[in-house]
Short mmCIF file of C-alpha atoms and ligand atoms in Angstrom, two decimals:
data_model
loop_
_atom_site.label_atom_id
_atom_site.label_comp_id
_atom_site.label_asym_id
_atom_site.label_seq_id
_atom_site.Cartn_x
_atom_site.Cartn_y
_atom_site.Cartn_z
CA MET A 1 0.04 -0.02 -0.01
CA ARG A 2 1.21 3.40 -0.90
CA PRO A 3 2.04 5.53 2.18
CA ILE A 4 -0.62 8.09 1.48
CA LEU A 5 -3.20 5.28 1.05
CA ALA A 6 -2.04 3.76 4.19
CA LEU A 7 -2.51 7.00 5.97
CA ALA A 8 -5.93 7.41 4.63
CA PHE A 9 -6.81 3.94 5.51
CA LEU A 10 -5.43 4.47 9.12
CA LEU A 11 -7.48 7.67 9.59
CA THR A 12 -10.58 6.07 8.36
CA ALA A 13 -10.10 3.19 10.82
CA VAL A 14 -9.42 5.59 13.75
CA CYS A 15 -12.43 7.71 12.81
CA SER A 16 -14.90 4.91 12.39
CA ALA A 17 -13.59 3.32 15.70
CA SER A 18 -14.16 6.65 17.57
CA ALA A 19 -17.45 7.12 15.98
CA GLN A 20 -18.79 3.84 17.34
CA PRO A 21 -21.69 4.48 19.55
CA PHE A 22 -21.93 3.85 23.25
CA GLY A 23 -24.75 1.29 23.34
CA THR A 24 -27.32 3.14 21.27
CA ALA A 25 -26.14 6.50 22.06
CA ARG A 26 -24.61 7.90 18.96
CA ILE A 27 -21.43 9.98 18.70
CA ALA A 28 -22.43 13.06 16.84
CA PRO A 29 -20.14 15.96 16.76
CA GLY A 30 -21.62 19.14 18.37
CA GLU A 31 -24.48 17.23 19.78
CA ARG A 32 -25.97 15.46 22.92
CA THR A 33 -27.38 12.07 22.44
CA THR A 34 -28.95 9.50 24.64
CA GLY A 35 -29.36 5.75 24.48
CA TRP A 36 -29.00 2.61 26.34
CA LEU A 37 -26.21 0.24 26.98
CA ALA A 38 -27.41 -3.37 26.86
CA VAL A 39 -26.51 -6.07 29.46
CA PRO A 40 -27.57 -9.58 28.45
CA GLY A 41 -29.68 -11.47 30.88
CA GLY A 42 -28.74 -14.76 32.49
CA ALA A 43 -30.02 -17.47 34.94
CA ASP A 44 -30.51 -15.02 37.69
CA GLY A 45 -32.11 -12.05 36.00
CA GLY A 46 -33.41 -10.78 32.61
CA ASP A 47 -31.92 -8.11 30.26
CA VAL A 48 -30.72 -4.94 31.87
CA ARG A 49 -30.04 -1.55 30.19
CA LEU A 50 -28.09 1.33 31.48
CA PRO A 51 -29.08 4.84 30.53
CA VAL A 52 -26.33 6.71 28.91
CA THR A 53 -25.96 10.31 27.66
CA VAL A 54 -22.99 11.14 25.15
CA ILE A 55 -21.96 14.70 24.61
CA THR A 56 -19.55 15.09 21.63
CA GLY A 57 -17.61 18.29 20.74
CA LYS A 58 -16.62 19.27 17.26
CA GLU A 59 -12.95 19.41 18.28
CA ALA A 60 -10.81 16.63 19.20
CA GLY A 61 -10.13 15.93 22.78
CA PRO A 62 -10.26 13.30 25.42
CA THR A 63 -13.08 10.70 25.89
CA VAL A 64 -14.19 10.90 29.50
CA ALA A 65 -16.60 8.69 31.34
CA ILE A 66 -18.72 9.69 34.35
CA LEU A 67 -20.55 7.00 36.34
CA ALA A 68 -23.26 7.17 39.03
CA GLY A 69 -25.46 4.51 40.58
CA ILE A 70 -22.97 1.68 40.87
CA HIS A 71 -24.62 1.36 44.21
CA GLY A 72 -28.43 1.77 43.52
CA VAL A 73 -29.53 3.72 46.42
CA GLU A 74 -26.66 6.37 46.27
CA TYR A 75 -28.98 9.10 45.04
CA VAL A 76 -26.78 12.29 45.28
CA PRO A 77 -24.62 11.03 42.38
CA ILE A 78 -27.66 9.84 40.32
CA VAL A 79 -29.54 13.09 40.73
CA ALA A 80 -26.24 15.05 40.01
CA LEU A 81 -25.64 13.28 36.67
CA HIS A 82 -29.48 13.49 35.85
CA SER A 83 -29.21 17.28 35.31
CA LEU A 84 -25.36 17.37 34.59
CA PRO A 85 -25.92 17.24 30.67
CA ILE A 86 -27.92 20.47 30.48
CA ARG A 87 -25.03 22.20 32.15
CA ILE A 88 -22.73 21.22 29.43
CA ASP A 89 -22.89 22.89 26.10
CA PRO A 90 -21.81 20.53 23.24
CA ALA A 91 -20.36 23.36 21.43
CA ALA A 92 -17.89 23.95 24.13
CA VAL A 93 -16.83 20.34 24.54
CA ARG A 94 -13.58 18.96 23.14
CA GLY A 95 -13.64 15.10 22.81
CA THR A 96 -16.45 13.11 24.07
CA ILE A 97 -18.11 12.88 27.53
CA VAL A 98 -20.05 9.67 28.34
CA ILE A 99 -22.32 9.78 31.43
CA VAL A 100 -23.74 6.57 32.73
CA HIS A 101 -26.72 7.72 34.72
CA ILE A 102 -27.69 4.53 36.58
CA ALA A 103 -24.88 1.76 36.34
CA ASN A 104 -26.83 -0.70 38.40
CA PRO A 105 -30.53 -0.58 37.38
CA PRO A 106 -31.59 -3.69 39.27
CA ALA A 107 -30.36 -2.36 42.52
CA PHE A 108 -31.89 1.10 41.91
CA ARG A 109 -35.25 -0.26 41.06
CA ARG A 110 -35.47 -2.63 44.04
CA ARG A 111 -33.67 -0.12 46.36
CA THR A 112 -31.04 -2.49 47.72
CA ILE A 113 -28.06 -1.13 49.55
CA PHE A 114 -24.58 -2.44 48.60
CA TYR A 115 -25.83 -5.53 46.76
CA GLY A 116 -27.55 -6.38 43.59
CA PRO A 117 -31.12 -7.88 44.35
CA ASP A 118 -30.68 -10.94 42.14
CA ASP A 119 -27.26 -12.27 42.84
CA TRP A 120 -26.58 -10.38 46.31
CA LYS A 121 -23.14 -9.30 45.07
CA ASN A 122 -21.74 -5.80 45.40
CA LEU A 123 -21.10 -4.46 41.98
CA ASN A 124 -18.20 -2.53 42.99
CA ARG A 125 -16.31 -5.73 44.17
CA VAL A 126 -16.74 -7.87 41.04
CA PHE A 127 -15.00 -5.88 38.49
CA PRO A 128 -13.75 -6.47 35.63
CA GLY A 129 -16.80 -8.78 35.54
CA LYS A 130 -17.68 -11.76 33.49
CA ALA A 131 -19.70 -11.92 30.27
CA ASP A 132 -21.29 -15.25 31.49
CA GLY A 133 -21.28 -14.44 35.08
CA THR A 134 -24.02 -13.43 37.59
CA GLN A 135 -26.13 -10.34 37.01
CA SER A 136 -23.71 -7.90 38.88
CA GLU A 137 -20.70 -9.46 36.97
CA ARG A 138 -22.33 -9.22 33.66
CA ILE A 139 -23.13 -5.41 34.37
CA ALA A 140 -19.43 -4.98 35.48
CA HIS A 141 -18.19 -6.75 32.27
CA ALA A 142 -20.38 -4.46 30.11
CA ILE A 143 -19.13 -1.35 31.90
CA THR A 144 -15.41 -2.47 31.51
CA THR A 145 -15.53 -3.44 27.87
CA GLN A 146 -17.98 -0.92 26.55
CA ILE A 147 -17.01 2.14 28.69
CA ILE A 148 -13.79 1.96 30.55
CA ASP A 149 -11.78 0.31 27.66
CA ARG A 150 -12.96 3.25 25.29
CA VAL A 151 -11.92 6.20 27.51
CA GLN A 152 -8.90 7.96 28.73
CA ALA A 153 -10.30 9.12 32.13
CA MET A 154 -13.18 7.99 34.26
CA ILE A 155 -14.96 9.46 37.38
CA ASP A 156 -17.04 7.14 39.38
CA VAL A 157 -19.43 9.04 41.79
CA HIS A 158 -20.69 7.57 45.06
CA CYS A 159 -22.06 8.78 48.40
CA GLY A 160 -22.97 7.29 51.86
CA ASP A 161 -25.14 4.31 51.17
CA GLY A 162 -28.71 3.93 52.70
CA ASN A 163 -27.29 3.42 56.11
CA GLU A 164 -24.05 5.45 56.04
CA GLU A 165 -23.21 8.94 57.44
CA LEU A 166 -20.21 10.14 55.53
CA THR A 167 -17.90 13.11 55.25
CA PRO A 168 -16.85 13.91 51.69
CA TYR A 169 -13.61 12.90 49.93
CA VAL A 170 -12.26 12.30 46.55
CA SER A 171 -9.85 9.31 46.04
CA PHE A 172 -7.32 8.11 43.66
CA SER A 173 -5.14 4.93 43.42
CA ALA A 174 -1.67 5.89 44.28
CA ASP A 175 -0.42 2.29 43.48
CA ALA A 176 -1.88 2.26 39.98
CA PRO A 177 0.50 0.41 37.70
CA GLY A 178 2.53 2.89 35.78
CA ALA A 179 3.51 6.15 37.38
CA ASP A 180 1.84 8.13 34.72
CA VAL A 181 -1.72 6.74 35.54
CA ALA A 182 -1.28 7.49 39.19
CA ALA A 183 0.00 11.00 38.56
CA ARG A 184 -2.86 11.79 36.12
CA SER A 185 -5.43 10.30 38.40
CA ARG A 186 -3.92 12.46 41.29
CA ALA A 187 -4.18 15.56 39.37
CA MET A 188 -7.92 14.75 38.55
CA ALA A 189 -8.58 14.31 42.17
CA LEU A 190 -7.05 17.62 43.12
CA ALA A 191 -8.82 19.37 40.32
CA PHE A 192 -12.34 18.21 41.58
CA GLY A 193 -11.86 20.81 44.30
CA MET A 194 -12.70 18.70 47.40
CA SER A 195 -10.99 19.53 50.57
CA VAL A 196 -10.01 15.91 51.40
CA VAL A 197 -8.21 13.66 48.89
CA LYS A 198 -7.85 10.07 49.82
CA VAL A 199 -4.71 8.39 48.67
CA SER A 200 -5.67 4.72 48.17
CA ARG A 201 -2.89 2.33 48.66
CA ASP A 202 -4.16 -0.86 47.25
CA PRO A 203 -2.18 -4.08 46.90
CA GLN A 204 -1.68 -4.90 43.24
CA ARG A 205 -4.50 -7.10 42.27
CA LYS A 206 -4.69 -9.53 39.30
CA ALA A 207 -6.15 -8.08 36.16
CA ASP A 208 -9.17 -10.28 36.49
CA ALA A 209 -9.83 -9.42 40.03
CA THR A 210 -9.56 -5.58 40.29
CA GLN A 211 -12.84 -5.41 42.22
CA TYR A 212 -13.44 -1.63 41.99
CA THR A 213 -14.15 0.62 38.99
CA THR A 214 -11.33 2.76 39.74
CA ASN A 215 -8.78 -0.03 39.96
CA THR A 216 -10.05 -1.65 36.90
CA ALA A 217 -9.64 1.59 35.10
CA ALA A 218 -6.20 2.28 36.33
CA ALA A 219 -5.10 -1.34 35.50
CA ARG A 220 -6.14 -0.74 32.04
CA GLY A 221 -4.20 2.58 31.68
CA VAL A 222 -7.26 4.94 32.34
CA ALA A 223 -6.94 7.78 34.82
CA ALA A 224 -9.58 7.49 37.30
CA ILE A 225 -10.98 8.92 40.68
CA GLY A 226 -13.72 8.00 42.92
CA VAL A 227 -16.05 10.50 44.56
CA GLU A 228 -17.86 10.22 47.95
CA LEU A 229 -20.27 12.81 48.86
CA GLY A 230 -23.66 12.69 50.75
CA SER A 231 -25.28 10.42 53.33
CA ARG A 232 -27.91 7.96 53.91
CA SER A 233 -29.65 8.06 50.53
CA ARG A 234 -30.63 11.64 51.13
CA VAL A 235 -30.77 14.08 48.23
CA ALA A 236 -29.53 17.55 49.39
CA ARG A 237 -29.55 20.35 46.63
CA GLU A 238 -26.17 21.80 47.69
CA GLU A 239 -24.49 18.29 47.70
CA VAL A 240 -25.80 17.73 43.99
CA GLU A 241 -24.46 21.20 43.03
CA THR A 242 -21.14 20.37 44.75
CA VAL A 243 -20.83 17.19 42.74
CA GLN A 244 -21.67 18.77 39.55
CA ASN A 245 -19.21 21.71 40.09
CA GLY A 246 -16.47 19.11 40.90
CA LEU A 247 -17.10 17.21 37.71
CA LEU A 248 -17.04 20.39 35.62
CA ASN A 249 -13.66 21.23 37.35
CA VAL A 250 -12.14 17.77 36.26
CA LEU A 251 -13.61 18.21 32.73
CA ARG A 252 -11.92 21.64 32.66
CA HIS A 253 -8.71 20.10 33.97
CA LEU A 254 -8.87 17.44 31.27
CA ARG A 255 -9.47 20.06 28.56
CA ALA A 256 -12.77 18.51 27.69
CA LEU A 257 -14.29 21.98 28.66
CA PRO A 258 -12.70 25.42 28.40
CA GLY A 259 -11.62 27.38 31.51
CA GLU A 260 -9.69 26.53 34.58
CA PRO A 261 -10.73 24.24 37.50
CA ALA A 262 -11.36 25.86 40.81
CA ALA A 263 -9.19 23.57 42.81
CA ALA A 264 -9.26 23.45 46.68
CA GLU A 265 -7.02 26.01 48.35
CA LYS A 266 -5.22 23.61 50.61
CA PRO A 267 -6.40 20.11 50.38
CA MET A 268 -5.61 17.54 53.18
CA PHE A 269 -4.60 14.06 52.09
CA MET A 270 -6.11 11.01 53.66
CA THR A 271 -2.92 8.93 53.71
CA ALA A 272 -4.16 6.08 55.79
CA SER A 273 -7.54 4.66 56.68
CA GLN A 274 -8.92 1.45 58.16
CA SER A 275 -12.33 -0.20 58.18
CA VAL A 276 -13.96 -0.95 61.43
CA ARG A 277 -15.76 -4.25 61.13
CA SER A 278 -18.69 -5.90 63.01
CA THR A 279 -17.90 -8.91 65.19
CA ALA A 280 -21.32 -9.99 66.06
CA GLU A 281 -24.85 -10.26 64.64
CA GLY A 282 -27.28 -7.92 66.45
CA LEU A 283 -28.24 -4.21 66.84
CA TRP A 284 -25.60 -1.59 66.26
CA PHE A 285 -25.50 1.57 68.29
CA PRO A 286 -22.81 4.03 67.08
CA ALA A 287 -21.15 6.22 69.61
CA VAL A 288 -19.52 8.49 67.06
CA GLN A 289 -20.53 10.74 64.26
CA ALA A 290 -19.07 11.23 60.90
CA GLY A 291 -16.22 13.81 60.85
CA GLN A 292 -15.30 13.79 64.59
CA PRO A 293 -11.90 13.15 65.74
CA ILE A 294 -11.34 9.69 67.40
CA ALA A 295 -8.39 8.23 69.35
CA LYS A 296 -7.00 4.79 68.91
CA GLU A 297 -9.04 2.38 71.32
CA ALA A 298 -11.86 4.85 71.76
CA LEU A 299 -15.40 3.36 71.53
CA VAL A 300 -16.90 3.46 68.06
CA GLY A 301 -20.15 1.94 69.08
CA THR A 302 -21.72 -1.19 70.71
CA ILE A 303 -23.51 -4.20 69.46
CA ARG A 304 -26.35 -5.50 71.62
CA ASP A 305 -28.56 -8.57 71.35
CA PRO A 306 -32.21 -7.98 70.81
CA PHE A 307 -32.88 -7.91 74.65
CA GLY A 308 -30.20 -5.32 75.36
CA ALA A 309 -27.13 -7.30 76.42
CA VAL A 310 -23.86 -6.13 75.18
CA LEU A 311 -22.27 -8.52 72.60
CA ALA A 312 -19.38 -6.44 71.58
CA GLU A 313 -17.70 -2.99 72.08
CA ILE A 314 -16.27 -1.85 68.84
CA ARG A 315 -13.08 0.31 69.19
CA SER A 316 -10.95 2.41 66.83
CA PRO A 317 -8.00 0.88 65.25
CA LEU A 318 -6.44 4.32 64.62
CA THR A 319 -6.17 7.83 65.94
CA GLY A 320 -7.71 9.82 63.13
CA TYR A 321 -11.35 10.98 62.28
CA VAL A 322 -14.50 9.16 61.39
CA VAL A 323 -14.67 9.15 57.72
CA TYR A 324 -18.14 7.36 57.75
CA VAL A 325 -20.27 5.40 60.06
CA THR A 326 -23.25 3.17 59.72
CA THR A 327 -26.16 4.63 61.54
CA THR A 328 -28.98 2.01 61.46
CA PRO A 329 -29.27 -0.98 63.79
CA PRO A 330 -28.90 -4.16 61.72
CA THR A 331 -25.40 -5.76 61.65
CA VAL A 332 -23.87 -8.96 61.05
CA ALA A 333 -20.29 -10.19 61.76
CA GLY A 334 -17.85 -9.05 59.06
CA GLU A 335 -19.68 -6.16 57.68
CA THR A 336 -18.17 -2.64 57.78
CA LEU A 337 -19.46 -0.46 60.61
CA ALA A 338 -17.28 2.69 60.11
CA SER A 339 -14.00 3.91 58.52
CA ILE A 340 -11.29 5.72 60.38
CA GLY A 341 -9.01 8.06 58.33
CA VAL A 342 -5.71 9.83 59.10
CA LEU A 343 -5.11 13.23 57.50
CA ALA A 344 -1.82 14.69 56.53
CA GLU A 345 -0.78 18.00 54.85
CA SER A 346 1.10 16.20 52.12
CA ASP A 347 1.08 12.84 50.38
CA ALA A 348 4.70 13.13 49.28
CA ALA A 349 6.16 11.05 51.95
CA PRO A 350 6.41 7.44 51.25
CA LEU A 351 4.19 5.33 53.53
CA PRO A 352 5.27 2.38 55.53
ZN1 LIG B 1 -21.04 3.41 46.55
#
């Protein structure tokens, strides 16, 4: 093939690849389109479809994915993405913005916290998923192959689940394979503009067991951040706006939108955190509130049996602050009751 022909062929291939729709949502330069991403059914549930909006600019730029509703009753993210598209003028966009409005429709429809209602698995623990797996695994596989594998950056938005009171933070994986992915993810986290940036130090997982959306993205070379803002399935207008403003900041940082991000003045880094787990089945009575400081060995809460007897006193493994705490009574051994975080002014120092 002559060089000029080879170049033309290559350009055609690139253009047609990038013009592939996301599900049924077309890529149309200068337009906002909507559609559905199909997830085939299986033995444990019928077909599922994820609502998707695609906003494409006329100029070249990055392809960025924004996800909400991985957990189906986390409503601040879902409501934030519901009206985010009307705040983005396609004429101002460079590249393509893909918004997955409700990433876990079965959990949304049936209002289940943490888990999918048909396979009782946590969608954010089964990534990258399996094409022939259970319902949550099939959804994860569709998001991995049809969204994550086609973007350069991803933002996965969460909040405190139906039983969780939470103080906000944005997180990135500092141990992402490839220093470049970690650095790009860190820059996105800072651009969001939140005052707490969690530095996730995850052990390297096998590529087929990355569990979380953000780890999955990072393992595939996609810069990614997680956002946590909001509590107990409550929809507060100011929290919805804060999420939207943060997302617009990250899009500006990525040059998908014009302007400069309004980064936080002096963010603190959550350089360590530890989950506090239940040791018994019973009723949980927290002794702390989200955001308060806590000393190592201080009481986090008490588990009692149905008649009032104390089954366990749960104490803090660290001196730090309460990042989130579950606030409703039911508990079973092994489930997370709270998370304690440690803040530092810098994330530059290597951790033990
Ligand atoms: Zn979540």
